[in-house]
Coordinates of N, CA, C and O in Angstrom, one line a residue:
Chain A
M1 N -2.7 16.7 19.2 CA -3.5 16.6 18.2 C -4.9 17.0 18.0 O -5.5 17.0 18.7
T2 N -4.9 17.6 16.8 CA -6.5 18.8 16.6 C -7.1 17.7 15.6 O -6.5 16.9 14.3
A3 N -8.7 17.8 15.8 CA -9.4 17.3 14.7 C -9.7 17.8 13.3 O -9.9 19.4 13.7
Y4 N -9.3 17.8 12.0 CA -9.6 18.7 11.4 C -10.5 17.9 9.9 O -10.7 17.1 9.9
T5 N -11.2 18.6 9.2 CA -12.0 18.3 8.0 C -11.0 18.7 6.8 O -11.2 20.0 6.7
A6 N -10.5 17.9 5.8 CA -9.6 18.4 4.7 C -10.6 18.3 3.4 O -11.1 16.9 3.6
T7 N -11.2 19.3 2.6 CA -11.9 19.3 1.6 C -11.1 18.9 0.6 O -10.7 20.2 0.1
V8 N -10.7 18.2 -0.4 CA -10.6 18.0 -1.6 C -11.2 18.0 -2.9 O -12.0 17.3 -2.9
T9 N -11.5 18.9 -3.4 CA -12.0 19.0 -4.3 C -10.9 18.7 -6.2 O -10.2 19.5 -6.4
V10 N -11.5 17.4 -6.7 CA -11.0 17.3 -7.6 C -11.3 17.8 -9.1 O -12.7 17.2 -9.2
R11 N -11.0 18.4 -10.1 CA -11.9 19.0 -11.3 C -11.0 18.4 -12.7 O -9.7 18.4 -12.3
L12 N -11.5 18.2 -13.4 CA -11.0 18.6 -14.9 C -9.8 19.1 -15.1 O -11.1 20.6 -15.3
K13 N -8.8 19.5 -15.8 CA -8.2 20.5 -16.2 C -9.0 20.7 -17.6 O -9.8 20.2 -18.1
R14 N -8.8 22.0 -18.0 CA -9.8 22.8 -18.6 C -9.1 22.0 -19.9 O -7.8 22.0 -19.8
G15 N -9.9 21.8 -20.7 CA -9.6 21.1 -22.5 C -9.4 19.9 -21.8 O -9.9 19.0 -23.5
V16 N -10.2 19.3 -20.7 CA -9.9 17.8 -21.1 C -11.5 17.9 -21.5 O -12.6 18.3 -20.6
L17 N -12.3 16.7 -22.3 CA -13.3 16.6 -22.4 C -14.1 15.7 -21.1 O -13.7 15.0 -20.3
D18 N -15.8 16.3 -20.6 CA -16.4 15.9 -19.7 C -17.2 15.6 -20.5 O -18.6 16.1 -20.0
P19 N -18.0 13.9 -20.5 CA -18.9 13.6 -21.4 C -19.7 13.6 -20.0 O -21.2 13.9 -20.4
E20 N -19.7 12.7 -19.1 CA -20.7 13.2 -18.0 C -21.3 14.4 -17.5 O -22.9 14.9 -17.6
A21 N -20.4 15.9 -17.6 CA -21.1 16.8 -17.4 C -21.6 17.3 -18.7 O -22.9 18.2 -18.5
E22 N -21.6 17.0 -20.0 CA -22.3 17.4 -21.1 C -23.2 17.0 -21.3 O -24.2 17.4 -21.3
T23 N -23.6 15.3 -20.8 CA -24.8 14.7 -20.8 C -25.6 15.4 -19.8 O -27.2 15.7 -20.3
T24 N -25.3 15.7 -18.6 CA -26.0 16.4 -17.2 C -26.9 17.9 -17.6 O -27.9 18.0 -17.6
A25 N -25.7 18.4 -18.7 CA -26.3 20.0 -19.0 C -27.2 19.8 -20.2 O -28.2 20.5 -20.2
R26 N -27.1 18.9 -21.0 CA -27.8 18.5 -22.2 C -29.5 18.2 -21.6 O -30.4 18.5 -21.9
A27 N -29.2 17.0 -20.4 CA -30.8 16.3 -19.8 C -31.2 18.1 -18.8 O -32.9 17.9 -18.8
L28 N -30.5 19.0 -18.5 CA -31.2 19.8 -17.8 C -32.2 20.9 -18.7 O -32.7 21.4 -18.5
E29 N -31.3 21.4 -20.1 CA -31.5 22.0 -20.8 C -33.1 21.0 -21.5 O -34.2 21.7 -21.7
R30 N -32.8 19.9 -21.5 CA -34.4 19.3 -21.8 C -35.5 19.4 -20.8 O -36.8 19.5 -21.3
L31 N -35.0 19.9 -19.6 CA -36.2 20.0 -18.8 C -36.4 21.1 -18.8 O -37.5 21.6 -17.8
G32 N -36.3 22.1 -19.4 CA -36.4 23.5 -19.9 C -35.4 24.3 -19.2 O -35.9 26.1 -18.8
F33 N -34.3 23.8 -18.4 CA -33.6 24.7 -18.0 C -32.6 25.6 -18.8 O -32.2 25.2 -19.7
E34 N -32.2 27.1 -18.4 CA -31.3 27.8 -18.9 C -29.9 28.1 -18.7 O -30.0 28.1 -17.3
L35 N -29.1 27.3 -18.9 CA -27.8 27.8 -18.3 C -26.4 27.4 -19.3 O -26.8 27.2 -20.7
E36 N -25.2 28.4 -19.2 CA -24.2 28.6 -20.5 C -23.2 27.4 -20.3 O -22.6 27.1 -21.1
D37 N -23.4 26.8 -18.6 CA -22.0 26.0 -19.1 C -22.2 25.3 -17.6 O -22.9 25.7 -16.5
L38 N -22.0 23.8 -17.4 CA -21.6 22.8 -16.4 C -20.8 22.3 -16.1 O -19.7 21.5 -17.3
R39 N -19.9 22.2 -15.1 CA -18.6 21.1 -15.2 C -18.8 20.5 -13.7 O -19.4 21.0 -12.9
S40 N -18.4 19.3 -13.5 CA -18.3 18.2 -12.8 C -17.2 18.0 -11.9 O -16.2 18.3 -12.9
A41 N -17.2 17.8 -10.8 CA -16.0 17.9 -9.8 C -16.5 16.9 -9.0 O -17.5 16.4 -8.4
D42 N -15.2 16.3 -8.1 CA -15.1 14.9 -7.3 C -15.0 15.9 -6.1 O -13.9 16.7 -6.1
R43 N -15.7 15.8 -5.0 CA -15.0 16.1 -3.6 C -15.2 14.8 -2.5 O -15.9 14.5 -2.5
F44 N -14.1 15.2 -2.0 CA -13.7 14.4 -0.9 C -13.5 15.0 0.7 O -12.9 16.0 0.3
E45 N -14.2 14.6 1.3 CA -14.3 15.3 3.0 C -13.0 14.2 4.1 O -13.6 13.4 4.1
V46 N -12.2 14.7 4.1 CA -11.3 13.5 5.0 C -11.5 14.0 6.5 O -10.6 15.0 6.5
D47 N -11.9 13.3 7.2 CA -11.3 13.3 8.7 C -10.4 13.1 8.7 O -9.8 11.7 9.3
L48 N -9.5 13.8 9.6 CA -8.2 13.7 10.2 C -7.5 14.2 11.3 O -8.3 15.5 11.6
E49 N -6.6 13.8 12.3 CA -6.0 14.1 13.4 C -4.4 14.9 12.9 O -4.1 14.0 12.0
A50 N -4.2 16.1 13.5 CA -3.1 16.4 12.5 C -2.5 17.6 13.8 O -3.4 18.3 14.4
E51 N -1.4 17.7 13.8 CA -0.4 18.8 14.6 C -1.1 20.3 14.3 O -0.9 21.3 15.3
S52 N -1.4 20.4 13.4 CA -2.0 22.0 13.1 C -2.8 21.5 11.7 O -2.4 21.0 10.9
A53 N -3.1 22.9 11.6 CA -3.9 23.4 10.5 C -3.2 22.7 9.0 O -3.0 21.8 7.9
E54 N -1.6 23.7 9.2 CA -0.6 23.4 7.8 C -0.7 21.7 7.3 O -0.2 21.3 6.6
A55 N 0.0 21.3 8.6 CA 0.3 19.4 8.7 C -1.1 19.1 8.2 O -0.6 17.8 7.3
A56 N -2.5 19.1 7.8 CA -3.9 18.8 7.8 C -3.3 19.2 6.4 O -3.9 18.0 5.4
R57 N -3.4 19.8 6.2 CA -3.1 20.2 4.5 C -2.2 19.6 4.2 O -2.3 18.9 2.8
E58 N -1.1 19.6 4.1 CA 0.0 18.7 3.5 C -0.6 17.1 3.7 O 0.0 16.8 2.5
R59 N -1.1 16.5 4.5 CA -1.5 15.2 4.5 C -2.5 15.3 3.2 O -2.0 14.5 2.2
A60 N -3.2 16.2 3.2 CA -4.6 16.3 2.0 C -3.9 16.3 1.2 O -4.6 15.5 -0.1
E61 N -2.9 16.9 0.8 CA -2.3 17.4 -0.9 C -1.5 16.3 -1.5 O -1.8 15.9 -2.2
E62 N -1.2 15.7 -0.3 CA 0.0 14.0 -0.9 C -1.3 13.3 -0.9 O -1.2 12.4 -1.6
M63 N -2.1 13.1 0.1 CA -3.7 11.9 -0.5 C -3.7 12.5 -1.9 O -4.2 11.6 -3.3
A64 N -4.2 13.5 -2.6 CA -4.7 14.3 -3.5 C -3.6 13.7 -4.9 O -3.6 13.0 -5.7
E65 N -2.5 13.9 -4.4 CA -1.4 13.6 -5.9 C -1.2 12.4 -5.8 O -0.7 11.8 -7.0
R66 N -1.4 11.5 -4.4 CA -1.1 9.9 -4.6 C -2.1 9.1 -5.4 O -1.7 8.2 -5.7
L67 N -3.7 9.4 -4.9 CA -4.4 8.8 -5.2 C -5.6 9.3 -5.4 O -6.5 9.1 -6.4
L68 N -6.6 10.8 -4.9 CA -7.9 11.1 -5.5 C -7.6 11.7 -6.8 O -8.6 11.5 -7.6
A69 N -6.5 12.3 -7.2 CA -6.3 13.1 -8.3 C -5.3 12.1 -9.5 O -4.6 11.8 -9.0
N70 N -5.6 12.8 -10.8 CA -4.7 11.9 -11.2 C -3.8 13.5 -12.3 O -4.5 14.4 -12.9
P71 N -2.7 13.5 -12.1 CA -2.1 14.7 -12.1 C -2.2 15.0 -14.1 O -2.1 16.1 -14.1
T72 N -2.5 14.3 -14.8 CA -2.8 14.4 -15.7 C -3.5 14.8 -16.4 O -3.4 16.0 -17.6
I73 N -4.4 14.6 -15.7 CA -5.9 15.4 -16.2 C -6.5 16.2 -15.1 O -7.5 16.8 -15.4
H74 N -6.4 16.4 -14.0 CA -6.7 17.1 -13.3 C -6.3 18.0 -12.5 O -5.2 18.0 -12.3
D75 N -6.9 18.6 -11.9 CA -6.5 20.1 -11.2 C -7.1 19.9 -9.5 O -8.1 18.5 -9.6
Y76 N -6.7 20.3 -8.6 CA -7.0 19.5 -7.1 C -7.1 20.9 -6.2 O -6.0 21.7 -6.5
D77 N -8.0 21.5 -5.4 CA -7.7 22.0 -4.1 C -7.9 21.6 -3.1 O -9.0 20.6 -3.4
V78 N -7.1 21.9 -1.8 CA -8.1 21.9 -0.5 C -8.4 22.7 0.5 O -7.6 23.5 0.1
E79 N -9.3 22.9 1.1 CA -9.3 23.6 2.3 C -9.4 22.6 3.4 O -9.5 21.6 3.4
V80 N -9.0 23.1 4.6 CA -9.1 22.8 6.1 C -9.8 23.6 7.0 O -9.6 24.8 6.9
A81 N -10.4 22.7 7.5 CA -11.0 23.6 8.8 C -11.0 22.6 10.1 O -10.8 21.3 10.1
E82 N -11.4 23.1 11.1 CA -11.0 22.7 12.3 C -12.5 21.6 12.1 O -13.4 22.7 11.9
R83 N -12.9 20.6 13.4 CA -14.2 20.2 13.1 C -14.4 19.8 14.8 O -13.6 20.2 15.3
Chain B
M1 N -29.4 41.2 -16.9 CA -29.2 40.2 -16.4 C -27.4 40.1 -16.1 O -27.0 40.8 -16.6
T2 N -27.6 38.9 -15.1 CA -26.0 39.1 -14.1 C -25.5 37.3 -14.8 O -26.3 36.8 -14.5
A3 N -24.3 37.4 -14.5 CA -23.9 35.9 -14.6 C -23.1 35.4 -13.5 O -22.9 36.3 -12.5
Y4 N -23.6 34.0 -13.0 CA -23.6 33.8 -11.8 C -23.0 32.6 -11.9 O -23.6 31.8 -12.9
T5 N -22.4 31.6 -10.8 CA -21.9 30.3 -11.2 C -22.7 30.1 -9.8 O -22.8 30.7 -8.6
A6 N -23.4 28.5 -9.9 CA -24.2 28.1 -9.2 C -23.3 26.7 -8.7 O -23.0 26.1 -9.9
T7 N -22.9 26.6 -7.2 CA -22.0 25.2 -7.1 C -23.0 24.6 -6.1 O -23.8 25.0 -5.3
V8 N -23.7 23.3 -6.6 CA -24.3 22.6 -6.1 C -23.7 20.9 -5.6 O -22.9 20.4 -6.6
T9 N -23.6 20.8 -4.3 CA -22.8 20.0 -3.9 C -24.0 18.8 -3.3 O -24.8 19.2 -3.0
V10 N -23.8 17.6 -4.0 CA -24.9 16.5 -3.8 C -24.1 15.7 -2.8 O -22.8 15.0 -3.3
R11 N -24.5 15.4 -1.8 CA -23.8 14.2 -1.2 C -24.5 13.1 -0.5 O -26.1 13.5 -0.6
L12 N -24.3 12.0 -0.1 CA -25.6 10.7 0.5 C -25.6 10.8 2.0 O -25.1 11.8 3.1
K13 N -26.8 10.9 2.3 CA -27.8 11.5 3.4 C -26.9 10.6 3.9 O -26.2 9.3 4.4
R14 N -26.4 10.8 5.3 CA -25.8 10.4 6.6 C -26.9 8.4 7.0 O -27.7 8.9 7.1
G15 N -26.1 7.7 6.8 CA -26.5 6.5 7.1 C -26.5 5.5 5.6 O -26.8 4.5 5.8
V16 N -27.0 6.7 4.6 CA -26.4 5.8 3.7 C -25.0 5.0 3.2 O -24.2 6.0 3.5
L17 N -25.0 3.8 2.5 CA -23.8 3.3 2.9 C -22.9 4.0 1.5 O -23.7 3.9 0.5
D18 N -21.6 4.1 1.5 CA -21.5 5.2 0.0 C -19.5 4.0 0.0 O -18.7 3.9 0.8
P19 N -19.9 2.5 -0.9 CA -18.7 1.8 -1.1 C -17.6 2.9 -1.5 O -16.2 2.2 -1.5
E20 N -17.9 3.5 -2.6 CA -17.0 3.9 -3.1 C -15.8 5.0 -2.0 O -14.8 4.4 -2.3
A21 N -16.4 5.6 -1.0 CA -15.5 6.3 -0.2 C -15.2 5.5 0.5 O -13.7 5.8 1.0
E22 N -15.8 4.3 1.1 CA -14.8 3.4 2.0 C -14.0 2.8 0.7 O -12.4 2.8 1.5
T23 N -13.9 2.5 0.0 CA -12.8 2.0 -0.6 C -11.9 2.9 -1.0 O -10.3 2.8 -1.0
T24 N -12.1 4.2 -1.2 CA -10.6 5.1 -1.8 C -10.2 5.3 -0.1 O -8.7 5.3 0.3
A25 N -10.8 5.0 1.3 CA -10.4 5.1 2.4 C -9.0 4.0 2.6 O -7.9 4.4 2.9
R26 N -9.4 2.9 2.4 CA -9.1 1.8 2.3 C -7.7 1.8 1.5 O -6.6 1.7 2.2
A27 N -7.8 2.1 0.4 CA -6.7 2.4 -0.3 C -5.7 3.5 0.4 O -4.4 3.4 0.4
L28 N -6.0 4.5 0.6 CA -5.3 5.6 1.3 C -4.8 5.0 2.4 O -3.4 5.2 2.5
E29 N -5.2 4.4 3.1 CA -4.7 3.7 4.4 C -3.8 2.3 4.0 O -2.7 2.6 4.8
R30 N -3.7 2.0 3.2 CA -2.8 1.0 2.2 C -1.7 1.4 1.9 O -0.7 1.3 2.3
L31 N -1.6 2.8 1.9 CA -0.8 4.0 1.4 C 0.0 4.7 2.5 O 0.7 5.2 2.0
G32 N -0.6 3.8 3.6 CA 0.1 4.9 4.8 C -0.4 5.9 5.5 O -0.1 6.5 6.8
F33 N -1.4 6.2 4.7 CA -1.5 8.0 5.6 C -3.1 7.4 7.1 O -3.7 6.0 6.8
E34 N -2.9 7.8 7.5 CA -4.1 8.0 8.3 C -4.9 8.8 8.6 O -4.8 10.1 8.7
L35 N -6.1 8.3 8.7 CA -7.4 9.3 8.6 C -8.4 8.5 9.4 O -8.6 7.2 9.7
E36 N -9.6 9.3 9.9 CA -10.6 9.0 10.4 C -11.7 8.5 9.9 O -12.5 7.4 10.0
D37 N -11.7 8.8 8.5 CA -13.4 9.0 7.9 C -13.2 9.7 6.6 O -12.4 10.7 6.4
L38 N -13.7 9.3 6.1 CA -13.9 10.1 4.2 C -15.6 9.6 3.8 O -16.2 8.7 3.6
R39 N -15.7 10.8 3.1 CA -17.3 11.1 2.7 C -16.8 11.6 1.3 O -16.3 12.9 1.2
S40 N -17.2 11.1 0.1 CA -17.6 11.6 -1.1 C -18.7 12.6 -1.6 O -19.6 12.2 -1.4
A41 N -18.2 13.2 -2.5 CA -20.0 14.1 -2.9 C -19.4 14.5 -4.1 O -18.1 14.3 -4.6
D42 N -20.7 14.4 -5.0 CA -20.5 15.3 -6.6 C -20.6 16.7 -6.5 O -21.5 17.1 -5.6
R43 N -20.1 17.5 -7.4 CA -20.2 19.2 -7.1 C -20.3 19.3 -8.7 O -19.7 18.8 -9.5
F44 N -21.4 20.2 -9.4 CA -22.1 20.2 -10.3 C -21.5 22.1 -10.3 O -22.0 22.5 -9.6
E45 N -20.5 22.4 -10.7 CA -20.6 24.0 -11.4 C -21.3 24.4 -12.6 O -20.9 24.2 -13.3
V46 N -22.4 25.4 -11.8 CA -23.3 25.6 -13.3 C -23.4 27.1 -14.1 O -23.4 27.9 -12.6
D47 N -23.1 27.2 -14.9 CA -22.7 29.1 -14.8 C -24.3 28.9 -15.4 O -24.8 28.6 -16.5
L48 N -24.6 30.3 -15.4 CA -26.2 30.3 -15.5 C -26.2 32.5 -15.7 O -25.9 33.0 -14.5
E49 N -27.1 32.9 -16.0 CA -27.5 33.8 -16.0 C -28.7 34.0 -15.8 O -29.6 33.4 -15.8
A50 N -28.7 35.4 -14.6 CA -30.7 35.2 -13.7 C -30.3 36.9 -13.3 O -29.5 37.5 -13.5
E51 N -31.9 37.1 -12.8 CA -32.1 38.5 -12.5 C -31.5 39.2 -11.0 O -30.9 40.3 -10.9
S52 N -30.9 38.1 -10.1 CA -30.5 38.0 -9.2 C -29.5 37.2 -8.7 O -30.7 35.8 -8.9
A53 N -29.1 36.7 -7.5 CA -28.4 36.3 -6.8 C -29.5 34.9 -6.3 O -29.7 33.8 -6.4
E54 N -31.0 35.8 -5.9 CA -31.8 34.8 -5.4 C -32.3 34.0 -6.8 O -32.6 33.1 -6.2
A55 N -32.1 34.4 -7.4 CA -33.1 33.5 -8.6 C -32.3 32.5 -9.2 O -32.8 31.6 -9.4
A56 N -30.6 32.8 -8.9 CA -29.7 31.9 -9.8 C -29.8 30.7 -8.8 O -30.1 29.3 -9.0
R57 N -30.1 30.8 -7.6 CA -29.8 29.9 -6.6 C -31.6 29.2 -6.4 O -30.9 28.1 -6.5
E58 N -32.5 29.9 -6.7 CA -33.4 29.4 -6.6 C -33.8 28.6 -8.2 O -34.2 27.2 -7.9
R59 N -33.4 28.7 -9.4 CA -33.0 27.9 -10.4 C -32.4 26.4 -9.9 O -32.1 25.6 -10.6
A60 N -31.0 27.1 -9.4 CA -29.7 25.7 -8.9 C -30.5 24.9 -8.1 O -30.4 23.5 -8.2
E61 N -31.6 25.4 -7.2 CA -32.1 24.6 -6.2 C -33.1 23.3 -6.9 O -33.4 22.1 -6.9
E62 N -33.7 24.0 -7.7 CA -34.5 23.4 -8.6 C -33.8 21.9 -9.7 O -34.3 21.3 -9.7
M63 N -32.8 22.7 -10.1 CA -32.2 21.6 -11.1 C -31.5 20.5 -10.0 O -31.7 19.5 -10.3
A64 N -31.1 21.1 -8.4 CA -30.8 19.7 -7.6 C -32.1 18.8 -7.6 O -31.8 17.7 -7.5
E65 N -33.0 19.4 -7.2 CA -34.4 19.0 -7.1 C -34.8 17.2 -8.3 O -35.6 16.3 -8.2
R66 N -34.6 18.2 -9.3 CA -34.9 17.6 -10.5 C -34.3 16.4 -10.8 O -34.6 15.6 -12.1
L67 N -32.8 16.9 -10.9 CA -32.3 15.8 -11.7 C -30.6 15.6 -11.2 O -30.5 14.4 -11.0
L68 N -30.0 16.5 -10.3 CA -29.0 16.5 -10.0 C -28.6 15.7 -8.8 O -28.2 14.6 -8.3
A69 N -29.9 15.4 -8.0 CA -29.6 14.4 -6.6 C -30.8 13.8 -6.3 O -32.3 14.3 -7.3
N70 N -30.7 13.0 -5.9 CA -31.7 11.8 -5.6 C -32.6 12.3 -4.6 O -31.3 11.7 -3.4
P71 N -33.6 12.8 -4.1 CA -34.1 13.3 -2.8 C -34.1 12.0 -1.7 O -33.9 12.0 -0.5
T72 N -34.1 10.8 -2.2 CA -34.1 9.8 -1.1 C -33.5 9.7 -0.9 O -33.1 9.1 0.7
I73 N -31.8 9.5 -1.3 CA -30.5 9.0 -0.8 C -29.5 10.7 -0.5 O -28.7 10.2 0.1
H74 N -30.0 11.3 -0.9 CA -28.8 12.3 -1.2 C -29.3 13.6 -0.4 O -30.9 14.0 -0.4
D75 N -28.3 14.9 0.1 CA -28.8 16.1 0.6 C -28.3 16.6 -0.6 O -27.2 16.4 -0.8
Y76 N -28.1 18.2 -0.5 CA -27.6 18.7 -1.1 C -27.6 20.3 -0.8 O -28.3 20.4 0.1
D77 N -26.4 21.2 -1.4 CA -26.4 22.4 -0.9 C -26.0 23.4 -2.0 O -25.5 22.7 -2.9
V78 N -26.5 24.5 -1.9 CA -26.2 25.5 -3.4 C -25.3 26.5 -2.9 O -25.7 27.5 -2.1
E79 N -24.5 26.9 -3.3 CA -24.1 28.3 -3.2 C -23.6 29.3 -4.2 O -23.4 28.3 -5.5
V80 N -23.8 30.5 -4.1 CA -24.1 31.1 -5.5 C -23.1 32.4 -5.4 O -22.6 32.7 -4.4
A81 N -22.0 32.5 -6.9 CA -21.2 33.2 -6.6 C -21.3 34.2 -8.3 O -21.7 33.7 -9.0
E82 N -21.4 35.4 -8.4 CA -20.9 36.2 -9.3 C -19.8 35.9 -10.1 O -19.1 35.6 -9.2
R83 N -19.9 35.4 -11.5 CA -18.6 35.3 -12.0 C -18.5 36.6 -13.0 O -19.0 37.5 -13.2

């Protein structure tokens, strides 16, 4: 078994309203910052042990499908690194 | 001016309690997943125009310092890519 960290990034699908990001963008503009767009996402760093990087990725993808992301409104991606 | 996307990742400093991550980890375990630890972080993808990647990074770091992160409890890092 090898120790891995799987990083799952969960973002809203294009077209889904993101009022939190909108509010953050307006607040930055009020502070004087120039920006064109801002998107927010959740990131989960999961430490786990697995037989291989591929097995760690599969387990993290299943975590995303079953709990971390809502497939109706979210896309997600998974990166795996040895730790 | 060049178009960049600056990705700001904001995470809790080590030692700061993260009840959301703790709850997520327990929920995954109840679903039958094995994991050692789980950390959550916020990720902001900011589209901006700047003279150089260095200028884009500096602006994103200032955004983090002034609004996106709370320096008492958060660490952050910034990645910049052309878009």
